[in-house]
Short mmCIF file of C-alpha atoms in Angstrom, two decimals:
data_model
loop_
_atom_site.label_atom_id
_atom_site.label_comp_id
_atom_site.label_asym_id
_atom_site.label_seq_id
_atom_site.Cartn_x
_atom_site.Cartn_y
_atom_site.Cartn_z
CA MET I 940 8.97 -30.55 -39.51
CA PHE I 941 12.46 -29.25 -40.70
CA GLY I 942 12.48 -27.48 -37.21
CA ILE I 943 11.63 -30.36 -35.34
CA LEU I 944 14.44 -32.53 -37.10
CA GLY I 945 16.99 -29.82 -36.73
CA LEU I 946 16.36 -29.81 -33.07
CA GLY I 947 16.93 -33.48 -32.89
CA PHE I 948 20.27 -33.49 -34.53
CA LEU I 949 21.54 -30.47 -32.10
CA LEU I 950 20.39 -32.00 -29.22
CA GLY I 951 22.04 -35.16 -30.36
CA MET I 952 25.31 -33.41 -30.51
CA GLN I 953 24.72 -31.86 -26.89
CA HIS I 954 23.72 -35.13 -25.55
CA ALA I 955 26.83 -36.70 -26.47
CA LEU I 956 28.56 -34.15 -24.00
CA GLU I 957 26.75 -35.40 -21.13
CA ALA I 958 29.35 -36.38 -18.21
CA ASP I 959 28.37 -39.92 -18.12
CA HIS I 960 29.14 -40.18 -22.12
CA ILE I 961 32.46 -38.34 -21.75
CA ALA I 962 33.31 -40.63 -18.77
CA ALA I 963 32.62 -43.86 -20.49
CA VAL I 964 34.52 -42.98 -23.53
CA SER I 965 37.58 -41.11 -21.59
CA SER I 966 37.76 -44.52 -19.59
CA ILE I 967 37.79 -46.73 -22.89
CA ALA I 968 40.39 -44.12 -24.70
CA ALA I 969 42.76 -43.61 -21.65
CA ARG I 970 45.21 -46.93 -22.61
CA ARG I 971 45.50 -45.76 -26.29
CA SER I 972 48.07 -43.70 -27.73
CA HIS I 973 46.64 -43.34 -31.36
CA VAL I 974 44.37 -40.29 -31.91
CA ALA I 975 42.48 -42.61 -34.83
CA ASP I 976 41.88 -45.23 -32.74
CA ILE I 977 40.21 -43.28 -30.06
CA VAL I 978 38.05 -41.42 -32.49
CA LYS I 979 36.87 -44.87 -33.93
CA HIS I 980 35.84 -45.64 -30.16
CA GLY I 981 33.87 -42.60 -30.22
CA LEU I 982 32.25 -43.18 -33.11
CA THR I 983 31.33 -46.91 -32.31
CA TRP I 984 30.42 -45.97 -29.10
CA GLY I 985 28.06 -43.37 -31.04
CA LEU I 986 26.80 -46.06 -33.24
CA GLY I 987 25.76 -48.66 -30.37
CA HIS I 988 23.93 -45.46 -28.94
CA THR I 989 22.24 -44.82 -31.90
CA LEU I 990 20.75 -48.27 -32.51
CA THR I 991 19.22 -48.83 -29.22
CA LEU I 992 17.72 -45.47 -28.94
CA PHE I 993 16.08 -45.72 -32.51
CA VAL I 994 14.92 -49.55 -31.23
CA PHE I 995 13.50 -48.12 -28.09
CA ALA I 996 12.37 -44.96 -29.39
CA GLY I 997 10.50 -46.58 -32.59
CA CYS I 998 8.69 -49.02 -30.40
CA ALA I 999 7.59 -46.06 -28.06
CA ILE I 1000 6.40 -43.85 -31.14
CA LEU I 1001 4.68 -46.64 -32.64
CA LEU I 1002 2.89 -47.65 -29.39
CA GLY I 1003 2.55 -43.64 -28.41
CA ARG I 1004 3.96 -44.25 -25.14
CA ALA I 1005 7.11 -43.47 -23.24
CA ILE I 1006 9.37 -46.12 -21.41
CA PRO I 1007 7.54 -46.21 -18.20
CA GLU I 1008 10.19 -44.74 -15.02
CA THR I 1009 9.94 -48.18 -13.55
CA ILE I 1010 11.72 -49.50 -16.55
CA ALA I 1011 14.03 -46.51 -17.14
CA ARG I 1012 15.52 -46.08 -13.90
CA PRO I 1013 16.91 -49.63 -13.18
CA ILE I 1014 18.70 -49.13 -16.73
CA GLU I 1015 20.11 -45.91 -15.48
CA THR I 1016 21.41 -47.70 -12.49
CA ALA I 1017 22.87 -50.25 -14.59
CA VAL I 1018 24.77 -47.69 -16.55
CA GLY I 1019 25.92 -46.54 -13.42
CA VAL I 1020 27.52 -49.65 -12.14
CA MET I 1021 28.85 -49.92 -15.97
CA LEU I 1022 30.95 -46.51 -15.04
CA VAL I 1023 32.25 -47.63 -11.87
CA GLY I 1024 33.48 -50.99 -13.59
CA LEU I 1025 35.25 -49.16 -16.61
CA GLY I 1026 36.82 -46.48 -14.24
CA ALA I 1027 37.99 -49.19 -11.67
CA HIS I 1028 39.58 -51.04 -14.48
CA VAL I 1029 41.58 -48.19 -15.70
CA LEU I 1030 43.12 -47.63 -12.25
CA TRP I 1031 43.30 -51.59 -11.71
CA ARG I 1032 45.71 -51.32 -15.29
CA LEU I 1033 47.48 -48.10 -14.17
CA TRP I 1034 48.17 -50.31 -10.50
CA ARG I 1035 49.22 -53.49 -12.58
CA ASP I 1036 51.47 -51.54 -15.30
CA ARG I 1037 52.95 -49.21 -12.23
CA VAL I 1038 56.16 -47.63 -12.69
CA HIS I 1039 58.54 -47.38 -9.60
CA PHE I 1040 61.66 -46.68 -8.90
CA HIS I 1041 64.71 -49.48 -7.61
CA ARG I 1042 67.86 -47.94 -5.79
CA HIS I 1043 71.06 -49.36 -7.24
CA GLY I 1044 74.69 -48.65 -5.98
CA HIS I 1045 78.02 -49.51 -7.36
CA GLY I 1046 81.27 -50.78 -6.06
CA ASP I 1047 82.70 -47.23 -5.96
CA GLY I 1048 80.01 -45.95 -3.52
CA THR I 1049 77.64 -44.08 -5.98
CA VAL I 1050 74.28 -44.55 -5.86
CA HIS I 1051 71.68 -43.88 -8.46
CA PHE I 1052 67.70 -44.58 -9.35
CA HIS I 1053 66.19 -46.13 -12.19
CA ALA I 1054 62.57 -46.69 -13.19
CA HIS I 1055 61.35 -49.88 -13.36
CA SER I 1056 57.73 -50.93 -15.17
CA HIS I 1057 55.40 -54.13 -15.12
CA ALA I 1058 53.69 -53.35 -18.45
CA GLY I 1059 55.69 -56.03 -20.41
CA GLU I 1060 54.57 -58.78 -17.80
CA THR I 1061 51.34 -59.24 -19.19
CA SER I 1062 49.68 -62.84 -19.69
CA PRO I 1063 49.00 -65.01 -23.16
CA HIS I 1064 45.57 -63.63 -22.59
CA ALA I 1065 46.07 -60.09 -22.04
CA ARG I 1066 48.45 -60.35 -25.20
CA ALA I 1067 45.54 -61.93 -27.18
CA ALA I 1068 43.08 -59.10 -26.20
CA HIS I 1069 45.33 -56.50 -27.07
CA ALA I 1070 45.56 -58.03 -30.60
CA HIS I 1071 42.06 -58.48 -30.90
CA ASP I 1072 41.30 -54.97 -29.87
CA HIS I 1073 42.82 -53.92 -33.38
CA GLY I 1074 39.61 -55.69 -34.88
CA PHE I 1075 35.72 -54.24 -34.24
CA ARG I 1076 35.66 -52.45 -31.09
CA TRP I 1077 32.83 -54.52 -29.56
CA ARG I 1078 33.12 -53.69 -25.87
CA THR I 1079 32.86 -50.07 -26.81
CA LEU I 1080 29.52 -50.93 -28.80
CA LEU I 1081 28.04 -52.36 -25.64
CA VAL I 1082 28.59 -49.48 -23.85
CA GLY I 1083 27.14 -47.35 -26.51
CA LEU I 1084 24.27 -49.91 -26.55
CA MET I 1085 23.91 -49.37 -22.59
CA HIS I 1086 23.82 -45.66 -22.85
CA GLY I 1087 21.37 -45.57 -25.48
CA MET I 1088 18.75 -47.63 -23.30
CA ALA I 1089 19.21 -45.29 -20.60
CA GLY I 1090 19.08 -41.98 -22.43
CA SER I 1091 15.92 -43.20 -24.26
CA ALA I 1092 13.06 -41.94 -21.80
CA ALA I 1093 13.61 -37.87 -21.80
CA LEU I 1094 14.18 -37.91 -25.40
CA LEU I 1095 10.93 -39.90 -26.26
CA VAL I 1096 8.96 -37.48 -24.12
CA LEU I 1097 9.63 -34.95 -26.93
CA ALA I 1098 9.38 -37.20 -30.00
CA VAL I 1099 6.26 -38.81 -28.68
CA THR I 1100 4.42 -35.42 -28.16
CA GLN I 1101 5.61 -33.04 -30.49
CA ALA I 1102 5.92 -35.41 -33.86
CA SER I 1103 2.56 -35.21 -36.01
CA SER I 1104 3.28 -38.80 -37.41
CA PRO I 1105 5.33 -41.78 -36.69
CA ALA I 1106 7.72 -41.20 -39.49
CA LEU I 1107 8.64 -37.56 -38.49
CA GLY I 1108 8.94 -39.04 -34.90
CA LEU I 1109 11.40 -41.93 -36.14
CA GLY I 1110 13.31 -39.06 -38.24
CA TYR I 1111 13.80 -37.06 -35.28
CA VAL I 1112 15.30 -39.95 -33.28
CA ALA I 1113 17.26 -40.70 -36.30
CA LEU I 1114 18.94 -37.23 -36.44
CA PHE I 1115 19.34 -37.30 -32.89
CA GLY I 1116 21.59 -40.37 -33.01
CA VAL I 1117 23.65 -39.11 -36.13
CA GLY I 1118 24.11 -35.92 -33.84
CA SER I 1119 25.17 -37.68 -30.86
CA MET I 1120 27.62 -39.76 -33.23
CA ILE I 1121 29.01 -36.66 -34.68
CA GLY I 1122 29.22 -35.12 -31.23
CA MET I 1123 30.84 -37.95 -29.82
CA GLY I 1124 33.73 -38.29 -32.89
CA ALA I 1125 34.48 -34.44 -32.22
CA LEU I 1126 34.77 -35.17 -28.08
CA SER I 1127 36.57 -38.06 -28.97
CA THR I 1128 39.11 -36.01 -30.77
CA VAL I 1129 39.67 -33.65 -28.15
CA ILE I 1130 39.92 -36.42 -25.72
CA ALA I 1131 42.57 -38.12 -28.07
CA VAL I 1132 45.37 -35.30 -28.50
CA PRO I 1133 46.35 -35.02 -24.95
CA LEU I 1134 46.38 -38.96 -24.52
CA ALA I 1135 48.72 -39.83 -27.52
CA VAL I 1136 51.04 -36.89 -27.16
CA SER I 1137 51.61 -37.89 -23.45
CA ALA I 1138 51.65 -41.33 -24.18
CA ARG I 1139 54.35 -40.84 -26.45
CA SER I 1140 56.81 -38.45 -24.64
CA LEU I 1141 55.47 -37.76 -21.14
CA THR I 1142 55.17 -41.17 -19.36
CA TRP I 1143 54.06 -39.36 -15.92
CA VAL I 1144 51.66 -36.92 -17.57
CA ASN I 1145 49.78 -39.83 -19.43
CA ARG I 1146 49.54 -42.01 -15.95
CA GLY I 1147 48.34 -38.80 -14.47
CA LEU I 1148 45.46 -38.20 -16.75
CA GLN I 1149 44.49 -42.14 -16.95
CA GLY I 1150 44.45 -41.83 -13.00
CA ALA I 1151 42.28 -38.78 -13.41
CA VAL I 1152 39.98 -40.30 -15.86
CA GLY I 1153 39.30 -43.55 -13.58
CA LEU I 1154 38.63 -41.57 -10.54
CA ALA I 1155 36.18 -39.43 -12.36
CA THR I 1156 34.52 -42.42 -14.11
CA VAL I 1157 34.28 -44.05 -11.03
CA ALA I 1158 32.69 -41.01 -9.00
CA ILE I 1159 30.30 -40.43 -12.07
CA GLY I 1160 29.01 -43.84 -11.98
CA ILE I 1161 29.04 -43.67 -7.87
CA MET I 1162 26.57 -40.47 -8.39
CA THR I 1163 24.58 -42.07 -10.94
CA VAL I 1164 23.83 -45.14 -9.18
CA TYR I 1165 22.83 -43.15 -5.99
CA GLU I 1166 20.74 -40.84 -8.16
CA THR I 1167 18.69 -43.43 -9.89
CA ALA I 1168 18.57 -46.24 -6.76
CA PHE I 1169 18.81 -44.48 -3.77
CA ALA I 1170 17.78 -40.88 -4.12
#
């Protein structure tokens, strides 16, 4: 029993390191500059992931059946579409707040360039959204909920077949969820440090990191959609 429960915890930590999970949390964290805030987003993702995982797994364990492939694959496709949207949103905000250079001349003939950004030209709605972001992280929770539904099928095969009782199976899933929360919290800390440091002092490095995160998230989303819907 303890071996199965321990395995669930360790697999949960490993599960948090899957490419689509890293991409989702990275794209959410890309525009943030505080380590604590980024880690909270990672933990919120883990909470959403655990909630849906526990509900889906609980139903499957009690019924003695895993999620059918006809249901699991469309959910995974939806996660791919979500990743494309998250990555595209990061790239769009980079374009919206883009930094560019202006040529500026003086009467004495000297010419120099200065940087200009559109970052402050945000609408009242955008400012309200930024202020609201300091509350509960609902969007991150929704992303975690979606990932929990998509990640259930493979987990349930082991939980349903190896558990000697529904209680043990649910305990396995609960520890799997806790492990994924801890794993994503640790991963968020690793993601947060370069983003936070570069956001405060190295503007071009930070924007390069954001661009890389956005492109990688879009690419992983497209691959997920292709593998689940077209392959």
